[in-house]
Amino acid sequence: MTQTEHRQRTDDAAAQVETTAQVEAAAEAARSAARWWDVQGFRGRRGWLRDFARVLARGADELAGVIARETGKPDDDALLEVMLAVEHLDWASRNAKRVLRRRSVRSGVVGIDQAASVGYRPYGAVGVIGPWNYPLYTPMGSIAYALAAGNAVVFKPSELTPGVGEWLARAWQSLAPPQPVLQVVTGDGAVGAALCRAGVDKVAFTGSTATAKRVMATCAESLTPLVAECGGKDAMLVAADADLDAAAEYAVFGGLGNAGQTCAGVERIYVADGVFDEFVAAVTARVRAVRAGTDYGPMTMPAQAEIVRAQIADALRGGGRALVGGEDSTQGRTIEPVVLTGVAPDSTAATDETFGPVLVIEPVADLDEGVRRANASRYGLGASVFTADADAGRAVADRLDCGVVTVNSVLGFAGVPALPFGGTGDSGFGRIHGDDGLREFATVKSMTVTRFATPLKLMTMRRRRRDVRVARIMLRLRHGR
Ligand code: NDP
């Protein structure tokens, strides 16, 4: 598809904009559908969601085609996205009961007369607001888990990728559920804001940090809880003993894959001094072999190219050197790969999310310095460590301020549905995926049931002095020794 066709497709699709009244009607319908969905129970929902996964798997090529058309990414990348999204849907539907069913907890000595348990209830209607870079995989991390936890969902895809949302809505409707458990509303940021105000019980947002702040302010108006999955400035650390070829291969994939438009993509690389030149040679040789426009597509959002260009210019102005490409690489919407080094720590290329095919590689004395530099970021989404010593890798990984980390690979967590995903700092809060991702879409309900009349009666206005004496002795014996 040519860039003109791509623009035409997204312009056409963006023309369908839901009004505030339509968004409110969708939220109202979702609240009512949520009651029906709740009654289906874990088993009933699992059946529906597995049917949904089947429809997605059977339509994978068609859905991947929509993703590729709207984002400009290669067909194979789009198909991989569908595959990962279906894995998450399947995992969420199979694990919701295990994670969210009511479970007993110990009552303890003081509450021994009570049978205590913790249960999870769905919120009701969940508004999901998604980005354009992985327009299926990313929102499915919220949609699948919210549905499996018993909520109805109203999904607002990015205005650049509405077709993916519409495809999903049609796929759900093809199952002919009697209630609108999954609905899609399309439009721009105003539609997203309307969704936050439409009376949904929780909002799951994935997008930039700047927009997350606006979404949070809107949700604050009605105290609507929010899970925010935002951008990153992920660091890769390469130790002197690392397999440099493997690290270079992953660096190039993590940095240039999807044209760098990956929230947890590799943007900064800190390499042990002794192997810096060898690593840089391995990376630059691979980067030169990458074909922009074939191995990865254009910037999905045209304005992103200018952000990438400005960061490269800022890096070079501040004394940085381009090892591959440079400012000229950003002419047009398909950006040629760029590798920078010697970038000033306060340059936007070192501090801000680039979201383009740009790698910044810097030498460090050792992994300790690498950890310090990696942690000197306001973002905290993902990171990776490369070393031959897996134990040392784990220890370093533990010291990195981020939500997801890999040793000797990048993005390894994407294909593991059991792993919670999310960040710290400017990368947001809350978790999608895994057990925590299911709990994110449920409210906690604690319960006690009196199981016998205790001889020690402390919860009464007619407390006996003897009982207080016994309580005092218990306190001393249990905690005062
Ligand atoms: P944006 O923040 O621009 O938009 C995200 C979504 O929010 C879009 O659907 C957008 O609508 C909508 N939106 C915009 N303004 C408002 C508003 N005021 N109220 C409610 N909704 C609004 O992000 P991008 O789409 O540009 O996505 C790229 C960003 O997403 C990057 O920063 C990336 O790192 C991050 N991301 C994070 C991930 C994670 O899991 N941590 C995963 C994937 C991406 P519209 O597009 O129609 O304007």
Short mmCIF file of C-alpha atoms and ligand atoms in Angstrom, two decimals:
data_model
loop_
_atom_site.label_atom_id
_atom_site.label_comp_id
_atom_site.label_asym_id
_atom_site.label_seq_id
_atom_site.Cartn_x
_atom_site.Cartn_y
_atom_site.Cartn_z
CA MET A 1 0.00 0.00 0.00
CA THR A 2 1.31 3.44 -0.84
CA GLN A 3 1.51 6.15 1.80
CA THR A 4 -1.30 8.05 0.02
CA GLU A 5 -3.55 4.98 0.21
CA HIS A 6 -2.60 4.55 3.84
CA ARG A 7 -3.50 8.17 4.64
CA GLN A 8 -6.74 7.83 2.64
CA ARG A 9 -7.73 4.72 4.58
CA THR A 10 -7.13 6.32 7.97
CA ASP A 11 -8.81 9.59 6.90
CA ASP A 12 -11.89 7.68 5.71
CA ALA A 13 -12.09 5.71 8.92
CA ALA A 14 -11.48 8.71 11.13
CA ALA A 15 -14.57 10.33 9.59
CA GLN A 16 -16.81 8.10 11.74
CA VAL A 17 -17.07 9.95 15.01
CA GLU A 18 -19.42 9.03 17.82
CA THR A 19 -21.23 11.90 19.53
CA THR A 20 -21.14 12.35 23.29
CA ALA A 21 -24.75 11.15 23.45
CA GLN A 22 -23.82 7.97 21.57
CA VAL A 23 -20.89 7.34 23.90
CA GLU A 24 -23.15 7.82 26.92
CA ALA A 25 -25.69 5.43 25.41
CA ALA A 26 -22.93 2.86 24.86
CA ALA A 27 -21.79 3.18 28.48
CA GLU A 28 -25.38 2.83 29.71
CA ALA A 29 -25.90 -0.27 27.56
CA ALA A 30 -22.61 -1.67 28.87
CA ARG A 31 -23.70 -1.23 32.48
CA SER A 32 -26.86 -3.16 31.77
CA ALA A 33 -25.00 -5.83 29.73
CA ALA A 34 -22.54 -6.20 32.60
CA ARG A 35 -25.33 -7.53 34.82
CA TRP A 36 -26.13 -10.26 32.27
CA TRP A 37 -22.43 -11.02 31.81
CA ASP A 38 -21.94 -11.30 35.58
CA VAL A 39 -24.74 -13.87 35.80
CA GLN A 40 -22.97 -16.07 33.22
CA GLY A 41 -20.34 -16.86 35.86
CA PHE A 42 -16.73 -17.80 35.15
CA ARG A 43 -17.70 -20.91 33.26
CA GLY A 44 -20.24 -19.20 31.02
CA ARG A 45 -17.90 -16.31 30.24
CA ARG A 46 -15.09 -18.72 29.50
CA GLY A 47 -17.27 -20.35 26.85
CA TRP A 48 -18.09 -17.04 25.18
CA LEU A 49 -14.50 -15.83 25.31
CA ARG A 50 -13.11 -19.04 23.88
CA ASP A 51 -15.59 -18.74 21.02
CA PHE A 52 -14.40 -15.16 20.57
CA ALA A 53 -10.77 -16.35 20.48
CA ARG A 54 -11.77 -18.91 17.84
CA VAL A 55 -13.34 -16.22 15.65
CA LEU A 56 -10.21 -14.10 15.97
CA ALA A 57 -7.92 -17.02 15.16
CA ARG A 58 -9.98 -17.99 12.11
CA GLY A 59 -10.07 -14.40 10.88
CA ALA A 60 -6.43 -13.76 11.76
CA ASP A 61 -5.29 -13.01 8.20
CA GLU A 62 -8.14 -10.60 7.58
CA LEU A 63 -7.64 -8.88 10.94
CA ALA A 64 -3.88 -8.68 10.35
CA GLY A 65 -4.68 -7.08 7.00
CA VAL A 66 -6.68 -4.34 8.74
CA ILE A 67 -3.86 -3.77 11.25
CA ALA A 68 -1.26 -3.60 8.47
CA ARG A 69 -3.39 -1.20 6.40
CA GLU A 70 -4.08 1.16 9.27
CA THR A 71 -0.63 1.20 10.86
CA GLY A 72 1.53 0.60 7.78
CA LYS A 73 3.41 -2.24 9.55
CA PRO A 74 4.45 -5.38 7.63
CA ASP A 75 1.84 -8.16 7.34
CA ASP A 76 3.97 -10.61 9.34
CA ASP A 77 4.25 -8.19 12.27
CA ALA A 78 0.49 -7.67 12.15
CA LEU A 79 -0.13 -11.44 12.19
CA LEU A 80 2.19 -11.82 15.18
CA GLU A 81 0.15 -9.17 16.95
CA VAL A 82 -3.06 -11.14 16.36
CA MET A 83 -1.39 -14.29 17.63
CA LEU A 84 -0.28 -12.63 20.88
CA ALA A 85 -3.70 -11.01 21.40
CA VAL A 86 -5.47 -14.38 21.04
CA GLU A 87 -3.02 -15.99 23.50
CA HIS A 88 -3.92 -13.34 26.08
CA LEU A 89 -7.65 -13.73 25.47
CA ASP A 90 -7.33 -17.48 25.92
CA TRP A 91 -5.22 -17.17 29.06
CA ALA A 92 -7.52 -14.61 30.68
CA SER A 93 -10.60 -16.75 30.00
CA ARG A 94 -8.95 -19.90 31.39
CA ASN A 95 -7.50 -18.31 34.52
CA ALA A 96 -10.21 -15.89 35.67
CA LYS A 97 -11.89 -18.41 37.97
CA ARG A 98 -8.66 -19.52 39.62
CA VAL A 99 -7.64 -15.92 40.33
CA LEU A 100 -10.96 -14.27 41.13
CA ARG A 101 -13.10 -16.90 42.86
CA ARG A 102 -13.79 -16.35 46.54
CA ARG A 103 -11.03 -17.82 48.71
CA SER A 104 -10.74 -18.39 52.44
CA VAL A 105 -8.11 -16.61 54.47
CA ARG A 106 -6.97 -17.32 58.03
CA SER A 107 -9.04 -15.51 60.63
CA GLY A 108 -6.23 -15.17 63.18
CA VAL A 109 -6.48 -15.48 66.94
CA VAL A 110 -8.65 -12.43 67.62
CA GLY A 111 -11.09 -13.22 64.84
CA ILE A 112 -11.14 -16.97 65.42
CA ASP A 113 -14.96 -17.02 65.65
CA GLN A 114 -15.19 -15.68 62.06
CA ALA A 115 -14.84 -17.56 58.76
CA ALA A 116 -12.98 -15.03 56.59
CA SER A 117 -12.84 -14.91 52.80
CA VAL A 118 -11.84 -12.57 49.98
CA GLY A 119 -13.90 -12.29 46.83
CA TYR A 120 -13.67 -10.23 43.67
CA ARG A 121 -16.54 -8.48 41.96
CA PRO A 122 -16.50 -6.95 38.47
CA TYR A 123 -16.58 -3.15 38.27
CA GLY A 124 -19.45 -3.20 35.76
CA ALA A 125 -18.65 -1.17 32.64
CA VAL A 126 -14.99 -0.62 31.74
CA GLY A 127 -13.90 2.00 29.20
CA VAL A 128 -10.79 0.94 27.27
CA ILE A 129 -8.85 3.65 25.41
CA GLY A 130 -6.17 2.30 23.09
CA PRO A 131 -3.17 3.54 21.09
CA TRP A 132 -2.32 3.02 17.43
CA ASN A 133 1.09 1.34 17.62
CA TYR A 134 -0.22 -2.14 18.52
CA PRO A 135 -3.90 -1.43 17.93
CA LEU A 136 -5.02 -4.98 18.76
CA TYR A 137 -2.46 -6.50 21.12
CA THR A 138 -2.26 -3.51 23.44
CA PRO A 139 -5.97 -2.86 24.09
CA MET A 140 -6.62 -6.62 24.21
CA GLY A 141 -4.43 -6.61 27.34
CA SER A 142 -7.26 -4.66 28.95
CA ILE A 143 -10.30 -5.90 26.98
CA ALA A 144 -9.65 -9.63 27.49
CA TYR A 145 -8.86 -9.32 31.19
CA ALA A 146 -11.77 -6.94 31.87
CA LEU A 147 -14.23 -9.25 30.09
CA ALA A 148 -12.88 -12.37 31.80
CA ALA A 149 -13.25 -10.63 35.16
CA GLY A 150 -16.95 -10.12 34.40
CA ASN A 151 -17.10 -6.56 33.08
CA ALA A 152 -18.69 -5.23 29.91
CA VAL A 153 -16.33 -3.14 27.78
CA VAL A 154 -16.65 -0.02 25.67
CA PHE A 155 -13.50 0.27 23.55
CA LYS A 156 -12.29 3.54 22.00
CA PRO A 157 -9.47 2.77 19.56
CA SER A 158 -7.07 5.45 18.35
CA GLU A 159 -8.53 7.60 15.61
CA LEU A 160 -5.69 6.26 13.41
CA THR A 161 -6.79 2.64 13.83
CA PRO A 162 -10.60 2.59 14.15
CA GLY A 163 -10.94 -0.33 11.71
CA VAL A 164 -9.29 -2.72 14.16
CA GLY A 165 -11.86 -1.78 16.81
CA GLU A 166 -14.72 -2.12 14.34
CA TRP A 167 -13.45 -5.55 13.24
CA LEU A 168 -13.36 -6.67 16.88
CA ALA A 169 -16.89 -5.40 17.50
CA ARG A 170 -18.18 -7.24 14.41
CA ALA A 171 -16.38 -10.42 15.48
CA TRP A 172 -18.05 -10.25 18.90
CA GLN A 173 -21.47 -9.56 17.37
CA SER A 174 -21.04 -12.55 15.06
CA LEU A 175 -21.31 -14.74 18.17
CA ALA A 176 -24.79 -13.22 18.64
CA PRO A 177 -24.62 -12.60 22.38
CA PRO A 178 -27.98 -11.28 23.61
CA GLN A 179 -26.29 -8.31 25.31
CA PRO A 180 -23.71 -5.73 24.08
CA VAL A 181 -20.89 -6.92 26.29
CA LEU A 182 -18.24 -5.52 23.95
CA GLN A 183 -18.91 -2.26 22.10
CA VAL A 184 -16.66 0.06 20.13
CA VAL A 185 -16.93 3.83 19.85
CA THR A 186 -14.72 5.62 17.35
CA GLY A 187 -13.42 9.15 17.11
CA ASP A 188 -10.61 11.32 18.41
CA GLY A 189 -9.47 12.34 21.87
CA ALA A 190 -12.78 14.11 22.52
CA VAL A 191 -14.57 10.77 22.21
CA GLY A 192 -12.05 9.28 24.66
CA ALA A 193 -12.78 12.11 27.10
CA ALA A 194 -16.54 11.58 26.62
CA LEU A 195 -16.04 7.90 27.46
CA CYS A 196 -14.27 8.84 30.71
CA ARG A 197 -17.27 11.02 31.61
CA ALA A 198 -19.95 8.60 30.39
CA GLY A 199 -20.43 6.80 33.69
CA VAL A 200 -18.12 3.85 33.13
CA ASP A 201 -16.91 2.26 36.37
CA LYS A 202 -13.23 2.06 35.42
CA VAL A 203 -11.01 3.34 32.62
CA ALA A 204 -8.08 1.39 31.16
CA PHE A 205 -5.87 3.77 29.23
CA THR A 206 -2.88 2.97 27.04
CA GLY A 207 -1.09 5.84 25.36
CA SER A 208 1.31 8.66 26.01
CA THR A 209 2.12 10.06 29.45
CA ALA A 210 0.84 13.50 28.46
CA THR A 211 -2.57 12.13 27.46
CA ALA A 212 -2.68 9.92 30.57
CA LYS A 213 -2.50 13.06 32.70
CA ARG A 214 -5.49 14.52 30.85
CA VAL A 215 -7.40 11.24 31.16
CA MET A 216 -6.61 11.10 34.88
CA ALA A 217 -7.87 14.67 35.35
CA THR A 218 -11.11 13.76 33.56
CA CYS A 219 -11.53 10.58 35.61
CA ALA A 220 -10.92 12.60 38.79
CA GLU A 221 -14.15 14.54 38.13
CA SER A 222 -16.15 11.42 38.99
CA LEU A 223 -13.51 9.53 41.02
CA THR A 224 -13.47 6.90 38.27
CA PRO A 225 -10.51 4.55 38.86
CA LEU A 226 -7.88 4.34 36.17
CA VAL A 227 -5.16 1.98 35.02
CA ALA A 228 -2.59 3.87 32.94
CA GLU A 229 -0.13 2.14 30.61
CA CYS A 230 2.09 4.86 29.18
CA GLY A 231 5.32 5.34 27.30
CA GLY A 232 8.87 4.28 28.09
CA LYS A 233 12.55 5.02 27.50
CA ASP A 234 13.76 1.50 27.96
CA ALA A 235 17.40 0.78 28.59
CA MET A 236 19.46 -2.24 27.58
CA LEU A 237 22.56 -3.06 29.63
CA VAL A 238 25.38 -5.04 28.03
CA ALA A 239 28.05 -6.55 30.32
CA ALA A 240 31.62 -7.25 29.24
CA ASP A 241 30.98 -11.01 29.28
CA ALA A 242 27.75 -10.83 27.20
CA ASP A 243 27.21 -12.71 23.95
CA LEU A 244 27.66 -9.59 21.82
CA ASP A 245 26.17 -11.03 18.65
CA ALA A 246 22.99 -12.06 20.45
CA ALA A 247 22.82 -8.71 22.27
CA ALA A 248 23.31 -6.81 18.99
CA GLU A 249 20.61 -8.85 17.26
CA TYR A 250 18.13 -8.15 20.06
CA ALA A 251 19.15 -4.48 20.21
CA VAL A 252 18.33 -4.02 16.55
CA PHE A 253 15.03 -5.88 16.82
CA GLY A 254 14.07 -4.11 20.06
CA GLY A 255 14.99 -0.69 18.70
CA LEU A 256 13.91 -0.82 15.08
CA GLY A 257 11.06 -3.35 15.13
CA ASN A 258 7.70 -1.69 14.36
CA ALA A 259 9.80 1.36 13.33
CA GLY A 260 10.62 1.89 17.00
CA GLN A 261 6.96 2.51 17.79
CA THR A 262 6.96 0.08 20.71
CA CYS A 263 6.26 1.27 24.25
CA ALA A 264 8.78 -1.21 25.66
CA GLY A 265 11.17 -0.98 22.71
CA VAL A 266 14.92 -0.47 23.23
CA GLU A 267 15.87 3.22 23.10
CA ARG A 268 19.07 3.52 25.20
CA ILE A 269 21.93 1.01 25.37
CA TYR A 270 24.66 1.13 28.02
CA VAL A 271 27.63 -1.07 27.11
CA ALA A 272 30.66 -2.03 29.22
CA ASP A 273 33.66 -0.02 28.05
CA GLY A 274 35.84 -2.99 27.14
CA VAL A 275 33.38 -4.34 24.56
CA PHE A 276 31.86 -1.06 23.40
CA ASP A 277 33.60 -0.88 20.00
CA GLU A 278 32.92 -4.53 19.22
CA PHE A 279 29.26 -4.19 20.19
CA VAL A 280 28.83 -0.98 18.20
CA ALA A 281 30.37 -2.69 15.14
CA ALA A 282 27.95 -5.63 15.52
CA VAL A 283 24.95 -3.31 15.86
CA THR A 284 25.80 -0.90 13.06
CA ALA A 285 26.52 -3.75 10.61
CA ARG A 286 23.06 -5.18 11.34
CA VAL A 287 21.35 -1.79 11.26
CA ARG A 288 22.83 -1.06 7.80
CA ALA A 289 21.25 -4.28 6.53
CA VAL A 290 17.76 -3.30 7.72
CA ARG A 291 15.44 -2.15 4.93
CA ALA A 292 13.20 0.69 6.09
CA GLY A 293 9.80 0.33 4.43
CA THR A 294 10.17 -3.46 4.17
CA ASP A 295 11.45 -4.71 7.53
CA TYR A 296 9.39 -2.06 9.22
CA GLY A 297 6.82 0.43 8.02
CA PRO A 298 6.30 4.19 8.16
CA MET A 299 5.49 6.30 11.18
CA THR A 300 1.81 5.56 11.73
CA MET A 301 1.22 9.04 13.08
CA PRO A 302 2.70 11.52 10.58
CA ALA A 303 3.56 14.08 13.28
CA GLN A 304 5.80 11.50 14.99
CA ALA A 305 8.45 11.88 12.26
CA GLU A 306 9.01 15.49 13.30
CA ILE A 307 9.41 14.49 16.98
CA VAL A 308 12.06 11.94 15.96
CA ARG A 309 13.86 14.48 13.72
CA ALA A 310 13.89 17.10 16.49
CA GLN A 311 15.39 14.63 18.96
CA ILE A 312 18.15 13.63 16.55
CA ALA A 313 18.88 17.31 15.84
CA ASP A 314 19.00 18.05 19.58
CA ALA A 315 21.40 15.15 20.16
CA LEU A 316 23.75 16.25 17.37
CA ARG A 317 23.64 19.90 18.47
CA GLY A 318 24.67 18.85 21.97
CA GLY A 319 27.80 17.01 20.76
CA GLY A 320 26.29 13.62 19.86
CA ARG A 321 27.60 11.66 16.86
CA ALA A 322 25.54 9.72 14.33
CA LEU A 323 27.09 6.29 13.68
CA VAL A 324 24.36 5.38 11.20
CA GLY A 325 22.03 7.85 9.50
CA GLY A 326 21.35 11.30 10.94
CA GLU A 327 18.86 14.12 10.76
CA ASP A 328 18.36 13.50 7.02
CA SER A 329 17.11 9.99 7.79
CA THR A 330 13.78 11.46 8.81
CA GLN A 331 12.76 12.84 5.44
CA GLY A 332 9.33 11.50 4.65
CA ARG A 333 7.19 9.26 6.75
CA THR A 334 9.39 6.17 6.60
CA ILE A 335 12.41 6.95 8.75
CA GLU A 336 15.75 5.31 7.96
CA PRO A 337 17.45 3.72 11.01
CA VAL A 338 19.67 5.97 13.10
CA VAL A 339 22.35 5.05 15.65
CA LEU A 340 23.68 7.79 17.92
CA THR A 341 26.43 7.95 20.54
CA GLY A 342 27.95 10.60 22.80
CA VAL A 343 24.51 12.05 23.38
CA ALA A 344 24.35 14.54 26.26
CA PRO A 345 22.36 13.07 29.18
CA ASP A 346 20.00 16.07 29.13
CA SER A 347 19.32 15.84 25.38
CA THR A 348 15.71 14.96 24.50
CA ALA A 349 17.07 11.91 22.63
CA ALA A 350 18.33 10.64 26.01
CA THR A 351 15.43 11.76 28.19
CA ASP A 352 12.22 11.61 26.13
CA GLU A 353 10.44 8.72 24.48
CA THR A 354 11.58 8.73 20.83
CA PHE A 355 9.12 6.23 19.36
CA GLY A 356 11.14 5.97 16.18
CA PRO A 357 13.90 3.74 14.73
CA VAL A 358 16.71 5.35 16.72
CA LEU A 359 19.23 3.69 19.05
CA VAL A 360 21.43 5.65 21.45
CA ILE A 361 24.49 3.60 22.50
CA GLU A 362 26.79 4.80 25.29
CA PRO A 363 29.86 3.26 27.01
CA VAL A 364 29.76 2.71 30.79
CA ALA A 365 32.45 1.51 33.19
CA ASP A 366 30.40 -1.48 34.34
CA LEU A 367 26.88 -2.72 35.02
CA ASP A 368 26.68 -0.59 38.18
CA GLU A 369 27.05 2.57 36.14
CA GLY A 370 24.64 1.09 33.61
CA VAL A 371 22.03 0.62 36.34
CA ARG A 372 22.53 4.19 37.58
CA ARG A 373 22.09 5.64 34.09
CA ALA A 374 19.18 3.39 33.26
CA ASN A 375 17.44 4.44 36.47
CA ALA A 376 18.06 8.14 35.85
CA SER A 377 14.88 8.33 33.79
CA ARG A 378 11.42 9.51 34.74
CA TYR A 379 10.06 6.52 32.82
CA GLY A 380 10.09 2.98 34.23
CA LEU A 381 8.47 0.58 31.79
CA GLY A 382 10.90 -2.13 30.62
CA ALA A 383 14.60 -2.92 30.52
CA SER A 384 16.97 -5.69 29.49
CA VAL A 385 20.30 -7.03 30.72
CA PHE A 386 22.81 -9.03 28.68
CA THR A 387 25.43 -11.08 30.50
CA ALA A 388 26.83 -14.61 30.42
CA ASP A 389 26.23 -14.86 34.17
CA ALA A 390 22.50 -15.45 34.60
CA ASP A 391 22.68 -14.95 38.40
CA ALA A 392 24.40 -11.60 37.97
CA GLY A 393 21.80 -10.76 35.31
CA ARG A 394 18.96 -11.49 37.75
CA ALA A 395 20.60 -9.38 40.45
CA VAL A 396 21.06 -6.44 38.07
CA ALA A 397 17.52 -6.88 36.74
CA ASP A 398 16.22 -6.59 40.31
CA ARG A 399 17.95 -3.23 40.75
CA LEU A 400 16.40 -1.65 37.67
CA ASP A 401 13.48 0.70 38.35
CA CYS A 402 10.92 -0.66 35.91
CA GLY A 403 7.88 -2.90 35.64
CA VAL A 404 9.19 -5.54 33.23
CA VAL A 405 12.73 -6.72 32.65
CA THR A 406 14.37 -9.43 30.60
CA VAL A 407 17.78 -11.11 30.83
CA ASN A 408 19.46 -12.03 27.53
CA SER A 409 16.45 -11.13 25.38
CA VAL A 410 14.13 -8.20 24.72
CA LEU A 411 10.35 -8.05 24.95
CA GLY A 412 10.34 -11.66 26.18
CA PHE A 413 7.39 -10.94 28.47
CA ALA A 414 5.04 -10.08 25.57
CA GLY A 415 4.39 -13.74 24.86
CA VAL A 416 3.95 -14.78 28.51
CA PRO A 417 0.34 -13.98 29.47
CA ALA A 418 0.97 -14.98 33.09
CA LEU A 419 3.35 -12.03 33.53
CA PRO A 420 1.79 -8.77 34.71
CA PHE A 421 2.70 -5.82 32.47
CA GLY A 422 2.98 -2.15 33.39
CA GLY A 423 5.39 0.48 34.57
CA THR A 424 6.40 2.95 37.23
CA GLY A 425 6.85 6.74 37.19
CA ASP A 426 5.90 8.36 33.89
CA SER A 427 5.23 4.90 32.43
CA GLY A 428 2.01 4.74 34.45
CA PHE A 429 0.49 2.58 37.13
CA GLY A 430 -1.61 -0.54 37.55
CA ARG A 431 -1.07 -3.78 35.67
CA ILE A 432 -2.56 -5.59 32.72
CA HIS A 433 -1.91 -9.31 31.93
CA GLY A 434 -1.46 -12.14 34.40
CA ASP A 435 -3.20 -12.61 37.75
CA ASP A 436 -2.68 -8.94 38.63
CA GLY A 437 -4.18 -7.95 35.29
CA LEU A 438 -7.35 -9.87 36.14
CA ARG A 439 -7.50 -8.34 39.62
CA GLU A 440 -7.05 -4.88 38.07
CA PHE A 441 -10.55 -5.23 36.66
CA ALA A 442 -12.23 -6.38 39.86
CA THR A 443 -13.11 -4.77 43.16
CA VAL A 444 -12.20 -6.62 46.32
CA LYS A 445 -14.95 -7.73 48.65
CA SER A 446 -13.89 -9.08 52.05
CA MET A 447 -16.37 -11.14 54.04
CA THR A 448 -16.62 -12.66 57.48
CA VAL A 449 -19.25 -15.14 58.59
CA THR A 450 -19.65 -15.86 62.30
CA ARG A 451 -19.04 -19.55 62.80
CA PHE A 452 -19.43 -19.90 66.57
CA ALA A 453 -20.08 -17.78 69.63
CA THR A 454 -16.75 -16.96 71.22
CA PRO A 455 -16.50 -17.08 74.99
CA LEU A 456 -14.41 -13.89 74.84
CA LYS A 457 -17.00 -11.19 74.01
CA LEU A 458 -15.17 -7.99 73.05
CA MET A 459 -17.48 -6.70 70.29
CA THR A 460 -20.26 -5.62 72.60
CA MET A 461 -21.22 -2.49 74.51
CA ARG A 462 -21.64 -4.73 77.59
CA ARG A 463 -18.06 -5.93 77.71
CA ARG A 464 -17.16 -7.86 80.88
CA ARG A 465 -14.08 -6.88 82.91
CA ARG A 466 -12.94 -10.49 82.87
CA ASP A 467 -12.88 -10.52 79.06
CA VAL A 468 -10.81 -7.31 78.95
CA ARG A 469 -8.38 -8.88 81.44
CA VAL A 470 -8.00 -11.95 79.26
CA ALA A 471 -7.50 -9.73 76.18
CA ARG A 472 -4.74 -7.81 77.98
CA ILE A 473 -2.96 -11.05 78.92
CA MET A 474 -3.30 -12.31 75.33
CA LEU A 475 -1.79 -9.10 73.98
CA ARG A 476 1.22 -9.38 76.30
CA LEU A 477 1.74 -13.07 75.62
CA ARG A 478 1.48 -12.73 71.86
CA HIS A 479 3.37 -9.52 71.19
CA GLY A 480 4.92 -8.19 74.39
CA ARG A 481 7.57 -10.80 75.05
P1 NDP B 1 -2.05 9.05 22.77
O1 NDP B 1 -1.76 9.37 24.17
O2 NDP B 1 -1.93 10.12 21.76
O3 NDP B 1 -3.52 8.44 22.58
C1 NDP B 1 -3.94 7.27 23.27
C2 NDP B 1 -5.44 7.19 23.20
O4 NDP B 1 -6.01 8.24 23.97
C3 NDP B 1 -5.99 7.37 21.78
O5 NDP B 1 -7.11 6.53 21.60
C4 NDP B 1 -6.40 8.82 21.80
O6 NDP B 1 -7.37 9.13 20.83
C5 NDP B 1 -6.96 8.95 23.19
N1 NDP B 1 -7.05 10.31 23.69
C6 NDP B 1 -6.42 11.43 23.25
N2 NDP B 1 -6.77 12.50 24.02
C7 NDP B 1 -7.64 12.04 24.95
C8 NDP B 1 -8.33 12.65 26.03
N3 NDP B 1 -8.20 13.94 26.33
N4 NDP B 1 -9.15 11.89 26.80
C9 NDP B 1 -9.28 10.55 26.54
N5 NDP B 1 -8.64 9.93 25.53
C10 NDP B 1 -7.82 10.66 24.75
O7 NDP B 1 -1.10 7.82 22.44
P2 NDP B 1 -0.79 7.22 21.02
O8 NDP B 1 -2.04 6.68 20.41
O9 NDP B 1 0.02 8.21 20.30
O10 NDP B 1 0.10 5.94 21.39
C11 NDP B 1 1.45 6.01 21.56
C12 NDP B 1 1.81 6.06 23.03
O11 NDP B 1 1.26 4.92 23.67
C13 NDP B 1 3.30 5.98 23.27
O12 NDP B 1 3.67 6.90 24.28
C14 NDP B 1 3.49 4.56 23.75
O13 NDP B 1 4.64 4.39 24.53
C15 NDP B 1 2.24 4.34 24.51
N6 NDP B 1 1.98 2.91 24.65
C16 NDP B 1 2.09 2.34 25.88
C17 NDP B 1 1.92 0.99 26.03
C18 NDP B 1 1.96 0.35 27.37
O14 NDP B 1 1.36 -0.71 27.53
N7 NDP B 1 2.62 0.92 28.36
C19 NDP B 1 1.65 0.11 24.89
C20 NDP B 1 1.52 0.80 23.65
C21 NDP B 1 1.70 2.17 23.56
P3 NDP B 1 -6.90 9.60 19.36
O15 NDP B 1 -5.75 8.75 18.93
O16 NDP B 1 -8.09 9.31 18.57
O17 NDP B 1 -6.51 11.02 19.51
#
